[in-house]
Structure formats: structure tokens, C-alpha cells
Coordinates of N, CA and C in Angstrom, one line a residue:
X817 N 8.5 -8.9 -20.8 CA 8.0 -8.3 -19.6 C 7.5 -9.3 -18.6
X818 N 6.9 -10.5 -18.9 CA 6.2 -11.8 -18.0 C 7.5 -12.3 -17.5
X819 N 8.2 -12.5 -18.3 CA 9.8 -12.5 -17.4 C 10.3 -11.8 -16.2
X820 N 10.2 -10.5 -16.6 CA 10.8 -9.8 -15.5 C 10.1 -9.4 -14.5
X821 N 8.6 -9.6 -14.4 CA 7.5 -10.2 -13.4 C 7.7 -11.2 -12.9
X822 N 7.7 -12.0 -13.4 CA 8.1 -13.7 -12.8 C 9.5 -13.5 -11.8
X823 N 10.6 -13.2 -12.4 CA 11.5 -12.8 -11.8 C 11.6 -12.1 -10.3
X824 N 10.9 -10.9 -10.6 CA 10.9 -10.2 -8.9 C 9.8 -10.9 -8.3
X825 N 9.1 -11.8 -8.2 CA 8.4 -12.8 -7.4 C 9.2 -13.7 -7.0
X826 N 10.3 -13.5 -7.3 CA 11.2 -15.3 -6.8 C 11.8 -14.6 -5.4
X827 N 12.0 -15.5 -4.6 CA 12.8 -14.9 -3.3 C 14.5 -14.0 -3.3
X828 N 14.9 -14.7 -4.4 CA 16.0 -14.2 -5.0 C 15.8 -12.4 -5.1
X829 N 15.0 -12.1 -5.8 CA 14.8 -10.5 -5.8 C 13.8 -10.0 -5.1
X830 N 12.8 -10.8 -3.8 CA 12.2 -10.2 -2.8 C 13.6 -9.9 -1.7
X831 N 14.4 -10.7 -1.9 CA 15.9 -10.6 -0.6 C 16.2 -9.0 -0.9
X832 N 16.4 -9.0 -2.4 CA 16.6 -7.3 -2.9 C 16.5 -6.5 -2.5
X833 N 14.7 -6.6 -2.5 CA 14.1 -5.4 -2.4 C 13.9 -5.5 -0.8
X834 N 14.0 -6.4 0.1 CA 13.9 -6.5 1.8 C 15.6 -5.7 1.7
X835 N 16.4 -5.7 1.0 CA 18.1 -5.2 1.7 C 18.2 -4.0 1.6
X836 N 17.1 -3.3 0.4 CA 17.4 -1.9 0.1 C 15.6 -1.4 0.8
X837 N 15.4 -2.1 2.0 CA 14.4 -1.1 2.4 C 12.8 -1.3 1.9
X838 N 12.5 -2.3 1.2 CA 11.2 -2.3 0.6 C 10.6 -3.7 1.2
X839 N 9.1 -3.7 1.0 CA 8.6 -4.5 2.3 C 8.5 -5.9 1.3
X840 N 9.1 -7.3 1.2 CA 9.0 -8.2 0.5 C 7.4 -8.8 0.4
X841 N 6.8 -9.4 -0.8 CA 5.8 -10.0 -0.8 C 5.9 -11.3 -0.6
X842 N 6.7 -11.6 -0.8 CA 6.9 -13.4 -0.4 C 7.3 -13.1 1.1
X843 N 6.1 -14.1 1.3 CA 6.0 -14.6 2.6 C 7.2 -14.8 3.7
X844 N 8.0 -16.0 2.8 CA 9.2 -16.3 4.1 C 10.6 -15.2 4.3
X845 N 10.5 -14.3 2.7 CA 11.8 -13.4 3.1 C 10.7 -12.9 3.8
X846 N 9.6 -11.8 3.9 CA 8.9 -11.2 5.0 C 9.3 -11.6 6.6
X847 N 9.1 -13.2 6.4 CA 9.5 -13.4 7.9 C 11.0 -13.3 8.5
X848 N 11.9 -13.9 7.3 CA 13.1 -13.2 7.8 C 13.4 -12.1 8.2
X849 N 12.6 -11.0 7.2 CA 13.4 -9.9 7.6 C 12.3 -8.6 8.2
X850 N 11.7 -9.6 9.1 CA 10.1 -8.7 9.2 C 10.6 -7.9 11.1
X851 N 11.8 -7.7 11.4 CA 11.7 -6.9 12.5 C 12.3 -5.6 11.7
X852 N 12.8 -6.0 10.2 CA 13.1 -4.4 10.0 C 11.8 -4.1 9.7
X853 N 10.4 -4.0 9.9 CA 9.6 -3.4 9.5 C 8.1 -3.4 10.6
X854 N 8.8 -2.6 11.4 CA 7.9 -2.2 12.7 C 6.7 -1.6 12.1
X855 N 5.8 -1.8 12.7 CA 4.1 -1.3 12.4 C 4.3 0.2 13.1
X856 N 4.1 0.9 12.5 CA 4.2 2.2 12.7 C 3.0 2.8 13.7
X857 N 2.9 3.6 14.8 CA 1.5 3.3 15.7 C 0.7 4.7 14.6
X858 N -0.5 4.4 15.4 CA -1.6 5.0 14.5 C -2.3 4.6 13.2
X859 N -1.9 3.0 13.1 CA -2.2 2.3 11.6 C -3.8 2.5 11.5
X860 N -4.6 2.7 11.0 CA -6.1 2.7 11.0 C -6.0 1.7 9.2
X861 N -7.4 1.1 9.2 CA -8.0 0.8 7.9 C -9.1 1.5 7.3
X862 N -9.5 1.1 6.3 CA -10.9 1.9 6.0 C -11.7 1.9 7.0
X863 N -12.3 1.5 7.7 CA -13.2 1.1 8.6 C -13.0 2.3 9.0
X864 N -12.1 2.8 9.8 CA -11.8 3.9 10.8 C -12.9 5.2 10.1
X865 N -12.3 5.2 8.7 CA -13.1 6.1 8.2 C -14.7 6.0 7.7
X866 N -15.2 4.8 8.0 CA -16.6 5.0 7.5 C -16.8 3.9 6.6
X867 N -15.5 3.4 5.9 CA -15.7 2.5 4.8 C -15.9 2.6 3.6
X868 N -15.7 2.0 3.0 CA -15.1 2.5 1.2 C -16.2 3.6 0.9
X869 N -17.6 3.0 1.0 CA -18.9 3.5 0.4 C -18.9 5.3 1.2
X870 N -18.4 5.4 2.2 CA -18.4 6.9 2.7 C -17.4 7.5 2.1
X871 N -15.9 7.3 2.4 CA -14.8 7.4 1.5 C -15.1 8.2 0.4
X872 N -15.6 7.6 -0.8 CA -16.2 7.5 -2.1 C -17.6 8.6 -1.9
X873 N -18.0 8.5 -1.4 CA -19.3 9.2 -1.2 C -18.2 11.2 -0.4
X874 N -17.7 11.1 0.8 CA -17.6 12.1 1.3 C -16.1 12.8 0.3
X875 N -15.1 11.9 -0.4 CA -13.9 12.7 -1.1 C -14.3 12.6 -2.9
X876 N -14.8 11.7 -3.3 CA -14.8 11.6 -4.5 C -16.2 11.9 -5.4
X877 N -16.9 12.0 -4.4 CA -18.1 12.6 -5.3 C -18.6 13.8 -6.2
X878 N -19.5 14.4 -6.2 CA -19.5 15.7 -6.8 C -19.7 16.8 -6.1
X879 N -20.4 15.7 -5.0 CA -20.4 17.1 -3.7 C -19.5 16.3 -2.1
X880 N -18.5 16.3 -3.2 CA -17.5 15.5 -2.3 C -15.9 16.7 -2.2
X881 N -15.4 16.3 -1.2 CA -14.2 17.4 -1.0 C -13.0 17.5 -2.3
X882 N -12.5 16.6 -2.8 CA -11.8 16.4 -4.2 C -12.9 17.0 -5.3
X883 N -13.5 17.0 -5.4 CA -14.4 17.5 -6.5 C -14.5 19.1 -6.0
X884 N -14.9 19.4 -5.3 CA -14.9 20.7 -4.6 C -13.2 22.0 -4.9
X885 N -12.6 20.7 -4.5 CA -11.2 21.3 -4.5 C -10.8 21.4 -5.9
X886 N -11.2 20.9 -7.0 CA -10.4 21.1 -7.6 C -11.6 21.9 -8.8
X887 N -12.8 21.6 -8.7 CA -13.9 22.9 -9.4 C -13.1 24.3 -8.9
X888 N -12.4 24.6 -8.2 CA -11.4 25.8 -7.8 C -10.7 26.1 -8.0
X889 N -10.1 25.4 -8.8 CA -8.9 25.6 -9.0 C -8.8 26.4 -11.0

């Protein structure tokens, strides 16, 4: 299995996965093939939302909306 991890880290199978559509983690195929992968508008980060601690607090808590939703179910 540490093989076949080692393996898709090599550029050899980030080229792969950049040909069939998938966003490379190595750095320099990234830069090759980084116009196929336009920043889509509307990107936000946590921040936008309040930040992990709200996040966590407003969806995952107990009187959080995922907790809510699914005591209903």
C-alpha cells in the first residue's frame, strides 16, 4: 500500500490525474497544467463564515443545525 502512495506522488501519476481532470498536488505538473483549472468566482474560506469555532458551534453542535436535522429524522 506505501508503494502505491509513493507512486501517485511522483509526477509521472500527478500528469494522470491533471489529463483526466483532477487537480495535481505536485507543484510543477500544477503549474503546467494550471490554466485548465480556473478559480471558479464566489470562492470564500472559513473566514467568510465566522470561522471554524462558529462553524462547529452554529452546524455541529447540539443546538446546532445538523444536530437539529437529524434528531428529526
Amino acid at each position: 500500500a506505501e508503494a502505491l502512495v509513493d507512486f501517485l506522488m511522483t509526477p509521472q501519476a500527478q500528469e494522470v490525474f491533471a489529463k483526466y481532470g483532477f487537480r495535481p498536488v505536485d507543484k510543477q505538473v500544477y503549474a503546467e497544467n494550471k490554466s485548465r483549472y480556473p478559480d471558479p468566482a464566489g470562492l470564500f474560506d472559513i473566514n467568510y463564515l465566522g470561522g471554524w469555532d462558529e462553524v462547529r458551534s452554529t452546524l455541529y453542535s447540539k443546538r446546532g443545525i445538523w444536530y437539529q436535522v437529524l434528531a428529526g429524522i
